[in-house]
mmCIF file of C-alpha atoms and ligand atoms in Angstrom:
data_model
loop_
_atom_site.group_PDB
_atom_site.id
_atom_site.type_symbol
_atom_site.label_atom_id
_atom_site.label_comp_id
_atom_site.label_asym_id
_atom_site.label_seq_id
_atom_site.Cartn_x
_atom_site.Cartn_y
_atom_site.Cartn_z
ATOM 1 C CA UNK A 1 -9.583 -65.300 48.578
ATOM 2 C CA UNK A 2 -5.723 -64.953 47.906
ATOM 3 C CA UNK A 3 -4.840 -66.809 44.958
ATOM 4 C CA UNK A 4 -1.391 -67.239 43.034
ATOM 5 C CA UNK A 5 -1.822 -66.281 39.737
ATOM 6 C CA UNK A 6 -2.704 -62.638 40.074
ATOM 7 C CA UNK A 7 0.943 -61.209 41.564
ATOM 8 C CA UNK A 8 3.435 -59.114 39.855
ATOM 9 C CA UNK A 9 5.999 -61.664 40.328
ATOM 10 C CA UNK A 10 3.637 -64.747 39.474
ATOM 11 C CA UNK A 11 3.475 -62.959 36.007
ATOM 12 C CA UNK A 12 6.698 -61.519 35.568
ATOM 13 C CA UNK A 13 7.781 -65.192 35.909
ATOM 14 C CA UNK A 14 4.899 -66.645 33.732
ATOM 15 C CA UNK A 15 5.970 -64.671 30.862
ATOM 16 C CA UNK A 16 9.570 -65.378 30.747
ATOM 17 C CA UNK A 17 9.685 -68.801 31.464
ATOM 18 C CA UNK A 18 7.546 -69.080 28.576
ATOM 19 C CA UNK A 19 9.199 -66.608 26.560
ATOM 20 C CA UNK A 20 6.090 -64.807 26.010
ATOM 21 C CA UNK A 21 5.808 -60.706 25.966
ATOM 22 C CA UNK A 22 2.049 -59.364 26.830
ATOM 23 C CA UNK A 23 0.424 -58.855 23.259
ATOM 24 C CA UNK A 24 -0.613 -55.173 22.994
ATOM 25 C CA UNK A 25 -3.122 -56.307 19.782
ATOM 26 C CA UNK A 26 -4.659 -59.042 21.766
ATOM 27 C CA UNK A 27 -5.328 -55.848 24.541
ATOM 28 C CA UNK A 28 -3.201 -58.525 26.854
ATOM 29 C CA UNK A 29 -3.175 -56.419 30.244
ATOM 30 C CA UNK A 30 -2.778 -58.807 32.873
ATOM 31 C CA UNK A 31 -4.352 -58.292 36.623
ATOM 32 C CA UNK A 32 -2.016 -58.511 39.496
ATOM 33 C CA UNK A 33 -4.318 -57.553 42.602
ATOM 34 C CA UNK A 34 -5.792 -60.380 44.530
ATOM 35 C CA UNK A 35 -7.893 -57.342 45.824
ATOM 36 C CA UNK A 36 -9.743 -56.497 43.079
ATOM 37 C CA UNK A 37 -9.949 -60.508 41.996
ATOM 38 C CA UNK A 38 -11.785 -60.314 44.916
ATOM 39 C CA UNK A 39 -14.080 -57.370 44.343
ATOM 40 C CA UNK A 40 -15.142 -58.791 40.638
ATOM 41 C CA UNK A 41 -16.009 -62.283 42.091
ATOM 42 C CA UNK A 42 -18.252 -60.824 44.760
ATOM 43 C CA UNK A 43 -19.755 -58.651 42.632
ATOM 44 C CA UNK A 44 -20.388 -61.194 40.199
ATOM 45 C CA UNK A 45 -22.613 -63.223 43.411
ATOM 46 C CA UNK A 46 -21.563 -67.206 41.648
ATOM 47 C CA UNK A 47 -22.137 -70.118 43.016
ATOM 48 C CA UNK A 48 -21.573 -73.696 42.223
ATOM 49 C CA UNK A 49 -24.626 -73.192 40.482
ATOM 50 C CA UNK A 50 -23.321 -71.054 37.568
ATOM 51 C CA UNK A 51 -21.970 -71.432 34.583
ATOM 52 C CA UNK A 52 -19.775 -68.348 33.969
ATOM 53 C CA UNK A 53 -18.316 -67.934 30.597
ATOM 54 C CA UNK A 54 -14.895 -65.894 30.891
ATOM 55 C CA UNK A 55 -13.654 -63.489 27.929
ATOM 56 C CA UNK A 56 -9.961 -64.057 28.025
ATOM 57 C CA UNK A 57 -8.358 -65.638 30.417
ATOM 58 C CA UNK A 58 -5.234 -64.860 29.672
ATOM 59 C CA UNK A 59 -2.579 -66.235 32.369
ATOM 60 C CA UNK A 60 -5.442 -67.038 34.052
ATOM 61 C CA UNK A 61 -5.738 -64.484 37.143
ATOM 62 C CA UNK A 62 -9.614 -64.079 37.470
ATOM 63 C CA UNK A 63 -9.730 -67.884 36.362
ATOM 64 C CA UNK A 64 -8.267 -68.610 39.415
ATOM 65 C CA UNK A 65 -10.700 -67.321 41.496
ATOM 66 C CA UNK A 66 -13.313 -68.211 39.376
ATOM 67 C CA UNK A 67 -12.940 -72.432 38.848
ATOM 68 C CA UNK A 68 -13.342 -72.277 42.644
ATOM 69 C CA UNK A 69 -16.411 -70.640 43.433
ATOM 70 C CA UNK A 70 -18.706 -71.804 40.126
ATOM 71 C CA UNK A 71 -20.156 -75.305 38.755
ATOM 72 C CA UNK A 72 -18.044 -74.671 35.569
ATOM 73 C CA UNK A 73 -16.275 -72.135 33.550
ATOM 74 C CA UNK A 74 -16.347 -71.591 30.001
ATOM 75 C CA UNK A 75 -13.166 -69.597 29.088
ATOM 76 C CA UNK A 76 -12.796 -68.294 25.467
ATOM 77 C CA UNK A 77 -9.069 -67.325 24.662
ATOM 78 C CA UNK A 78 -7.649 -65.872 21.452
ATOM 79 C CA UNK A 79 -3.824 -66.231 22.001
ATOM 80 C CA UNK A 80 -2.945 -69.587 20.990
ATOM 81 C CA UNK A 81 0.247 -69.358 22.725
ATOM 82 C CA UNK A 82 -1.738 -68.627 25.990
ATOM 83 C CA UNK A 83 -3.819 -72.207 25.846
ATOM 84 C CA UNK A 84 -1.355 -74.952 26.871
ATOM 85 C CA UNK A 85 0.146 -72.870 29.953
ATOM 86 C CA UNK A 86 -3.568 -72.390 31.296
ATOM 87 C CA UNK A 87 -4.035 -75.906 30.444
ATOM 88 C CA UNK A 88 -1.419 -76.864 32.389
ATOM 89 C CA UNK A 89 -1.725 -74.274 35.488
ATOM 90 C CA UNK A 90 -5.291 -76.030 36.235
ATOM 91 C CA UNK A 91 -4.647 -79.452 35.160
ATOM 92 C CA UNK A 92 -6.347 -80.072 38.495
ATOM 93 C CA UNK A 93 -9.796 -78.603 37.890
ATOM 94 C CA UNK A 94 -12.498 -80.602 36.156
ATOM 95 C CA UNK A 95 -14.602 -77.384 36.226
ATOM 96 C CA UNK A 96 -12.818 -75.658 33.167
ATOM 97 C CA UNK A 97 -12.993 -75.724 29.624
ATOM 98 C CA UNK A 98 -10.452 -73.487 27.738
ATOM 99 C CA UNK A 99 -11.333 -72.772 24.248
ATOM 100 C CA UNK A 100 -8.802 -71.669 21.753
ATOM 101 C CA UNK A 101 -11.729 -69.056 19.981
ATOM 102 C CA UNK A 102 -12.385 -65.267 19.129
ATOM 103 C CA UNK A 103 -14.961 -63.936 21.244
ATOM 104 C CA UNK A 104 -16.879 -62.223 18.837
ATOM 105 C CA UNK A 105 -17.118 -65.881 16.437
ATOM 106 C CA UNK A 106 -18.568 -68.391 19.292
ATOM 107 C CA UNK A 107 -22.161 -69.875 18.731
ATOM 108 C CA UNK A 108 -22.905 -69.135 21.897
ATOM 109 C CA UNK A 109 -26.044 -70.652 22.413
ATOM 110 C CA UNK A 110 -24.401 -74.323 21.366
ATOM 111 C CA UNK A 111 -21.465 -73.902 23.385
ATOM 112 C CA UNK A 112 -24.056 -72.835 26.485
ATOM 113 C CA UNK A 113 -26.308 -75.793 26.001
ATOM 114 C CA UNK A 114 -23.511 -77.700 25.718
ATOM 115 C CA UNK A 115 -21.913 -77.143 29.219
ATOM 116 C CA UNK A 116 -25.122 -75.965 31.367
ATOM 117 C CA UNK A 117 -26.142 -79.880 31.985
ATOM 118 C CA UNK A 118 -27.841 -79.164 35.989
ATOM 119 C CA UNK A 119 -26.286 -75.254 36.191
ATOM 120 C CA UNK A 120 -29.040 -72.970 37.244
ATOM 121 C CA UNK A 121 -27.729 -69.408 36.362
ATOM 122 C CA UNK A 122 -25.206 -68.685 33.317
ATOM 123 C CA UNK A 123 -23.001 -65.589 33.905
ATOM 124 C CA UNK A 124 -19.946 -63.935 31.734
ATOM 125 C CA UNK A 125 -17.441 -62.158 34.264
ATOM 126 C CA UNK A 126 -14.555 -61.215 32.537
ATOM 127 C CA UNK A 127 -11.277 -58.902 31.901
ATOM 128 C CA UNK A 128 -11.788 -57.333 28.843
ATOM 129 C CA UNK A 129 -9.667 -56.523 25.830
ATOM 130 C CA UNK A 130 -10.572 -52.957 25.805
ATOM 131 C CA UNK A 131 -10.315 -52.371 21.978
ATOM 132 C CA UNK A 132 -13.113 -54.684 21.646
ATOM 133 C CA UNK A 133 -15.194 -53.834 24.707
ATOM 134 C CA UNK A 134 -18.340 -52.609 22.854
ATOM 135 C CA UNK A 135 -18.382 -55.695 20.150
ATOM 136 C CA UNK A 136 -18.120 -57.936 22.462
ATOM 137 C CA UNK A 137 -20.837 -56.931 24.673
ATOM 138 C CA UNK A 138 -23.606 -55.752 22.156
ATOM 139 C CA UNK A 139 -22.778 -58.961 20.423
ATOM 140 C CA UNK A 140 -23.482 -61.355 23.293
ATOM 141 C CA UNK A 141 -26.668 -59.478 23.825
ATOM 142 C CA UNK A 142 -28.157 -59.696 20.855
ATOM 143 C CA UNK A 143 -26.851 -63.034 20.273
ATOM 144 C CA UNK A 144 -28.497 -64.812 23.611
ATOM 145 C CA UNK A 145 -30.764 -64.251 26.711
ATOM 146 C CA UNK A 146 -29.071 -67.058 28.185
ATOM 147 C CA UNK A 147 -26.090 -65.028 30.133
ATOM 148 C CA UNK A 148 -27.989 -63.035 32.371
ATOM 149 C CA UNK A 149 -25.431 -61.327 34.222
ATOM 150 C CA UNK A 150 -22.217 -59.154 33.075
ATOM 151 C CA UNK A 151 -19.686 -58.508 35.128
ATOM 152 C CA UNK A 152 -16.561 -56.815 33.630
ATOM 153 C CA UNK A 153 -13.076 -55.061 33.871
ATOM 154 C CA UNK A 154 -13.205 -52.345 31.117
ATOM 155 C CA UNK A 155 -12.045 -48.732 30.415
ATOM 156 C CA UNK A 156 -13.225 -46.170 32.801
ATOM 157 C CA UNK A 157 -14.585 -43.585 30.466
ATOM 158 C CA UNK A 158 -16.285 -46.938 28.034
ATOM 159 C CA UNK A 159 -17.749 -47.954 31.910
ATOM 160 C CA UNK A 160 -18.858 -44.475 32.208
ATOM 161 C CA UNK A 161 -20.686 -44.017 29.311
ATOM 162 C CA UNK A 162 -22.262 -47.376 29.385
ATOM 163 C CA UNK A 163 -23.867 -46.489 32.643
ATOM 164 C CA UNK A 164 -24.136 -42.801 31.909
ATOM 165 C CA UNK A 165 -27.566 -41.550 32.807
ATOM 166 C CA UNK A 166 -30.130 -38.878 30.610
ATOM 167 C CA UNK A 167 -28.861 -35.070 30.710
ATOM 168 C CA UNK A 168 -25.357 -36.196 31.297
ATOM 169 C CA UNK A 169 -22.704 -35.769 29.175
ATOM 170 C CA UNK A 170 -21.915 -39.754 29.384
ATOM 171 C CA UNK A 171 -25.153 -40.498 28.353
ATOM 172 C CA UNK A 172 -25.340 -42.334 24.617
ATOM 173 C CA UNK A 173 -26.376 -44.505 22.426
ATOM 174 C CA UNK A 174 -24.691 -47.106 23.913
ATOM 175 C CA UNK A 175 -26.283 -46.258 27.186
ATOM 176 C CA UNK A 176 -29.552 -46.522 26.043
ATOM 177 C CA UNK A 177 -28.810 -49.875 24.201
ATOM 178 C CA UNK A 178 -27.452 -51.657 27.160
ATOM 179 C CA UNK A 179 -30.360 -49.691 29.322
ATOM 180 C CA UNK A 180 -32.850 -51.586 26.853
ATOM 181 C CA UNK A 181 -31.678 -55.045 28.055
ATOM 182 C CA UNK A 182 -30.286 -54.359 31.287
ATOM 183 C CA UNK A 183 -29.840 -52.528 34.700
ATOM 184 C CA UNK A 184 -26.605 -51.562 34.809
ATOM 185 C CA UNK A 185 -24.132 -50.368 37.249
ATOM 186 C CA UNK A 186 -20.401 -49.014 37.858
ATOM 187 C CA UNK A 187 -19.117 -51.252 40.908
ATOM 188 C CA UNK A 188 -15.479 -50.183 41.349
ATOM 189 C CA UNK A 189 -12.688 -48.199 40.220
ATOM 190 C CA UNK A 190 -9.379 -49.956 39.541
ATOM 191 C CA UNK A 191 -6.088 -47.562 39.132
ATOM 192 C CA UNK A 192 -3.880 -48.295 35.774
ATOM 193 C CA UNK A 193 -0.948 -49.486 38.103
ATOM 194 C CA UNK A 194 -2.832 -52.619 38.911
ATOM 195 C CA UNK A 195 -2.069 -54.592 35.463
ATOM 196 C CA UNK A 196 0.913 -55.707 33.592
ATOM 197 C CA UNK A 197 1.798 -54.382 31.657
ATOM 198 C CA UNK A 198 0.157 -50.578 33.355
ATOM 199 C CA UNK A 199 -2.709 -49.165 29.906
ATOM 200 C CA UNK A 200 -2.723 -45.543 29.794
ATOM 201 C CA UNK A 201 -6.001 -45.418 30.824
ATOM 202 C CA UNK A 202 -7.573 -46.133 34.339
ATOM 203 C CA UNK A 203 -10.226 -48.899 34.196
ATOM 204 C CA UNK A 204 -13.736 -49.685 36.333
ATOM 205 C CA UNK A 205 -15.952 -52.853 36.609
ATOM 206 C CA UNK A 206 -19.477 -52.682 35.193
ATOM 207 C CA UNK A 207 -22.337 -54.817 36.188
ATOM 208 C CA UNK A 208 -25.266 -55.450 33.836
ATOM 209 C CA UNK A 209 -28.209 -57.413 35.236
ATOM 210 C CA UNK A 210 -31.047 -58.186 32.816
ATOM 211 C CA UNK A 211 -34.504 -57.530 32.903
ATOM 212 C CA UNK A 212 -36.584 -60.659 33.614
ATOM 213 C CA UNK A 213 -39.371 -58.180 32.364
ATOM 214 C CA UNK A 214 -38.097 -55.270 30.421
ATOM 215 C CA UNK A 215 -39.700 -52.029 31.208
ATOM 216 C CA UNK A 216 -39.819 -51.339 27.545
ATOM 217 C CA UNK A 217 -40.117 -53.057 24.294
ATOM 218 C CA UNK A 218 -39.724 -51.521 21.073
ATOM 219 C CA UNK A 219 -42.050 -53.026 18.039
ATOM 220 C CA UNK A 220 -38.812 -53.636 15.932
ATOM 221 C CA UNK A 221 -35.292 -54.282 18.162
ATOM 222 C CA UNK A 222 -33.097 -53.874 14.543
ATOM 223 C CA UNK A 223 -34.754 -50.634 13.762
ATOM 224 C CA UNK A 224 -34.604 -49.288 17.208
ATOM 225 C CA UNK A 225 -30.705 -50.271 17.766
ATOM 226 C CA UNK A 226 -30.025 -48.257 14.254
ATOM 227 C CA UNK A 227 -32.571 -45.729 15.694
ATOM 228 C CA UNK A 228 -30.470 -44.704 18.459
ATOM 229 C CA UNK A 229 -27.388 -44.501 16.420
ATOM 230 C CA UNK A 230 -29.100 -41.945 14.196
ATOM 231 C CA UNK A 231 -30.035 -39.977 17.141
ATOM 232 C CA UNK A 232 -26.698 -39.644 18.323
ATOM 233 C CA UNK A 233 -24.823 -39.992 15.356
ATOM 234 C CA UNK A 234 -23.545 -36.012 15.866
ATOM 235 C CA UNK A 235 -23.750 -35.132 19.439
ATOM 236 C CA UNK A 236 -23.528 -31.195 19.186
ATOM 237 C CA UNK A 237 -26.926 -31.545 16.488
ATOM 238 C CA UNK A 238 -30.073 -31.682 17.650
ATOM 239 C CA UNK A 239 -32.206 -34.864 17.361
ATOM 240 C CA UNK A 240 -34.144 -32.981 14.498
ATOM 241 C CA UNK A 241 -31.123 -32.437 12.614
ATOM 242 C CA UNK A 242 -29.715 -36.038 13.158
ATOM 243 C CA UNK A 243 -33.389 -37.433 12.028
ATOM 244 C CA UNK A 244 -33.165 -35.768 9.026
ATOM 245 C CA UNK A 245 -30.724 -37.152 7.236
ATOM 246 C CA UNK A 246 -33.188 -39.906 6.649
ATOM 247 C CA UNK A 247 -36.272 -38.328 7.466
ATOM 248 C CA UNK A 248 -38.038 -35.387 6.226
ATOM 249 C CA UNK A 249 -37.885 -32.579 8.340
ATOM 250 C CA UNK A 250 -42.418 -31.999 8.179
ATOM 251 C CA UNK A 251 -42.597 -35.678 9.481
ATOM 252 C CA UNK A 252 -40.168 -35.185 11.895
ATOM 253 C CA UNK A 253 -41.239 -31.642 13.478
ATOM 254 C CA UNK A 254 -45.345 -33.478 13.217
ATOM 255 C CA UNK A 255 -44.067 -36.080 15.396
ATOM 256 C CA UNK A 256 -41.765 -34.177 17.846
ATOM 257 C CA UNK A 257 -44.522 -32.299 18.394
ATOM 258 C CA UNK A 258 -47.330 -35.303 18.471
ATOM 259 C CA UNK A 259 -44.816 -36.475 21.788
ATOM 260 C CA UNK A 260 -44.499 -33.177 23.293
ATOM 261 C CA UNK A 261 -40.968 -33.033 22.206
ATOM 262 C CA UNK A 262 -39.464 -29.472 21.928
ATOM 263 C CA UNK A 263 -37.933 -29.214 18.193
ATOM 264 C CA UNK A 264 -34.829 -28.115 19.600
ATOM 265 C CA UNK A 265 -34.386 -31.168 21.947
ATOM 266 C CA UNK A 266 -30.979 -32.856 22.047
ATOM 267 C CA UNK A 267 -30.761 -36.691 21.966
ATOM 268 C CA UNK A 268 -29.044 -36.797 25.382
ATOM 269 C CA UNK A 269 -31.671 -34.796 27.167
ATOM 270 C CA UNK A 270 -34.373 -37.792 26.273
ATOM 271 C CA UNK A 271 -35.199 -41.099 28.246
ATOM 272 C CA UNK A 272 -34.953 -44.798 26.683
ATOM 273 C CA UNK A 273 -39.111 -44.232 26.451
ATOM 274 C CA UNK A 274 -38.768 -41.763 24.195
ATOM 275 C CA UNK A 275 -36.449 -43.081 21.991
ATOM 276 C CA UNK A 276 -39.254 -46.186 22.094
ATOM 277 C CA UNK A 277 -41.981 -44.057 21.061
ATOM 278 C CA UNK A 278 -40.500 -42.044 18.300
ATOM 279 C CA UNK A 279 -38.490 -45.891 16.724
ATOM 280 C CA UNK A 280 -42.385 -46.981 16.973
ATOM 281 C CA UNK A 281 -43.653 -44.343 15.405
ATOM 282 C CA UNK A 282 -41.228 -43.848 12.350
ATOM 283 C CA UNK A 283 -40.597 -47.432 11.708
ATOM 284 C CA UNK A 284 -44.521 -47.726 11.475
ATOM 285 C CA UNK A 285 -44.930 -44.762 8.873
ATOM 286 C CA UNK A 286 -41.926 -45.691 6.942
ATOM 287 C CA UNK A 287 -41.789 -49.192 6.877
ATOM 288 C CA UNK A 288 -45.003 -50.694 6.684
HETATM 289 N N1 LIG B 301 -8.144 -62.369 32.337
HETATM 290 C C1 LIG B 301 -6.753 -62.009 32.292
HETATM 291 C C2 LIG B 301 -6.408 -61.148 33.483
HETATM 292 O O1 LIG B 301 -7.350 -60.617 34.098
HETATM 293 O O2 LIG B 301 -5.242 -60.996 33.800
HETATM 294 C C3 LIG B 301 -6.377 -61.321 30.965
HETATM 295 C C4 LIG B 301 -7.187 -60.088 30.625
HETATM 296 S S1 LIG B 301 -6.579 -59.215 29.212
HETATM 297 C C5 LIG B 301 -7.190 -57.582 29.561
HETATM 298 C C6 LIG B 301 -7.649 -59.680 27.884
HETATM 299 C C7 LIG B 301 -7.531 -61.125 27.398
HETATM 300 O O3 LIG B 301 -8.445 -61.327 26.304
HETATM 301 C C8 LIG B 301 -6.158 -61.512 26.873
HETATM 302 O O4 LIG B 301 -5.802 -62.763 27.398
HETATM 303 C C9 LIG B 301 -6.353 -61.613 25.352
HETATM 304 O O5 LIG B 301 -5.467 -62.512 24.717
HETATM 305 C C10 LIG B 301 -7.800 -62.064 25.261
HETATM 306 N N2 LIG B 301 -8.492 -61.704 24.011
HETATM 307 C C11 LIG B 301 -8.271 -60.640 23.214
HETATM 308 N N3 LIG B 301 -9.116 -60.631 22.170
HETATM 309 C C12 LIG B 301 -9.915 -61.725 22.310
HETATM 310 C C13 LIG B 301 -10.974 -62.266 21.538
HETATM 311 N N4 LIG B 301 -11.415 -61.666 20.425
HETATM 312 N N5 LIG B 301 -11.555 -63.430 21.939
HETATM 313 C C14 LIG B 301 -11.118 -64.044 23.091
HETATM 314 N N6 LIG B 301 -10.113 -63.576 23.848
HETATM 315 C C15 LIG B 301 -9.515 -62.426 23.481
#
């Protein structure tokens, strides 16, 4: 689909007739490829049976494609100075709610239950503000299950580590917290030179799809989620010597070795199971 919004000049133009400047602490980056507008909205598979919640509209270049393909969209903005333009650029959609709120403050759930009504799927597609990519993700998921699929423009090397895989050198915490919930997948790669104004850092669209059934379930999601950060807090120490800053060293070498662990092991060279057996294990020594 070829839209409007999402063209240098369209933007250029936007901005000044509004004498507006893109805001570098709202991580304002606007898209300007009808291309890639494309790409993110066929990844993202909606339907005019989805709700899809948009992070930041901005100008409103993936909104454009978006109010046309789902039942409704739920945009959340932060730049006040941002809401009356995309009020008035889709006066003509019923299908769109702009909401003048941070992100990382929404009661999701309400605002969800409040504009489902008949919508079979809900889905978040979205542009990011990259200096709030990880908040705003690990937030939503362990705010709702409702949204069950991600689709979104972020920082290559943030995209790369989220879908970094074990014995890599992307591979994380956040890997294995997103890996917990969700399949996830890098789906394009979009050059710098595609926004306005250009970030100094190229950018790639990640897909999470959540698990209906999770392969794994840890006893205690809070412990595990501080679990993992433990385990990685230093990536050149080994998991032993992360551990045991909080554990005793006996305990930990008696369960490393209960698991069939090697005592030398690095976090990175481990698999989300393991991380499930050994947050089990401590959190049902230590804490009970
Ligand atoms: N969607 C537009 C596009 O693709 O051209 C703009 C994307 S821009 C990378 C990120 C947008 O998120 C900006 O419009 C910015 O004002 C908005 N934003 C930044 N922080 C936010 C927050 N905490 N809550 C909601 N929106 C936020």
């Amino acid at each position: 689909m070829q839209g409007k919004i999402g063209n240098t000049s369209y933007i250029h133009e936007a901005l000044k007739e509004n004498d507006l400047y893109a805001k570098k602490k709202f991580g304002q980056n606007f898209l300007t490829d009808q291309n890639v507008l494309s790409k993110i909205v066929d990844a993202a598979n909606i339907d005019k049976d989805t709700l899809v919640i948009e992070v930041g509209p901005g100008l409103g270049s993936l909104t454009e494609h978006l109010v046309k393909r789902a039942g409704f969209v739920l945009a959340y903005e932060i730049d006040k100075d941002l809401i009356p333009i995309l009020n008035k650029t889709f006066k003509d959609y019923s299908n769109l709610e702009v909401i003048h709120q941070d992100i990382l403050e929404v009661d999701i759930n309400k605002d969800i239950d409040l504009y489902k009504k008949d919508l079979k799927k809900v889905y978040l597609v979205a542009n990011l503000p990259y200096y709030i990519t990880t908040p705003i993700i690990l937030g939503l998921l362990s705010k709702t299950e409702k949204i069950r699929q991600y689709v979104m423009m972020m920082q290559l090397e943030v995209a790369q580590r989220i879908t970094g895989k074990p014995k890599t050198k992307d591979y994380n915490a956040l890997s294995i917290a997103i890996g917990y919930r969700a399949k996830a997948s890098l789906e394009l790669k979009v050059p710098r030179t595609v926004f306005i104004p250009s970030p100094n850092v190229d950018s790639a669209v990640v897909k999470l799809s959540l698990y209906d059934n999770p392969p794994y379930k840890a006893k205690n999601e809070e412990f595990f989620f501080d679990f993992i950060r433990l385990c990685f807090n230093q990536r050149r120490k080994t998991l032993m010597n992360n551990l045991s800053q909080k554990y005793k060293k006996e305990f930990l070498a008696e369960m490393l070795h209960k698991f069939g662990i090697k005592d030398g092991v690095r976090s990175e060279e481990l698999e989300l199971k393991d991380f499930i057996k050994m947050s089990d294990y401590i959190e049902d020594y230590y804490e009970n």
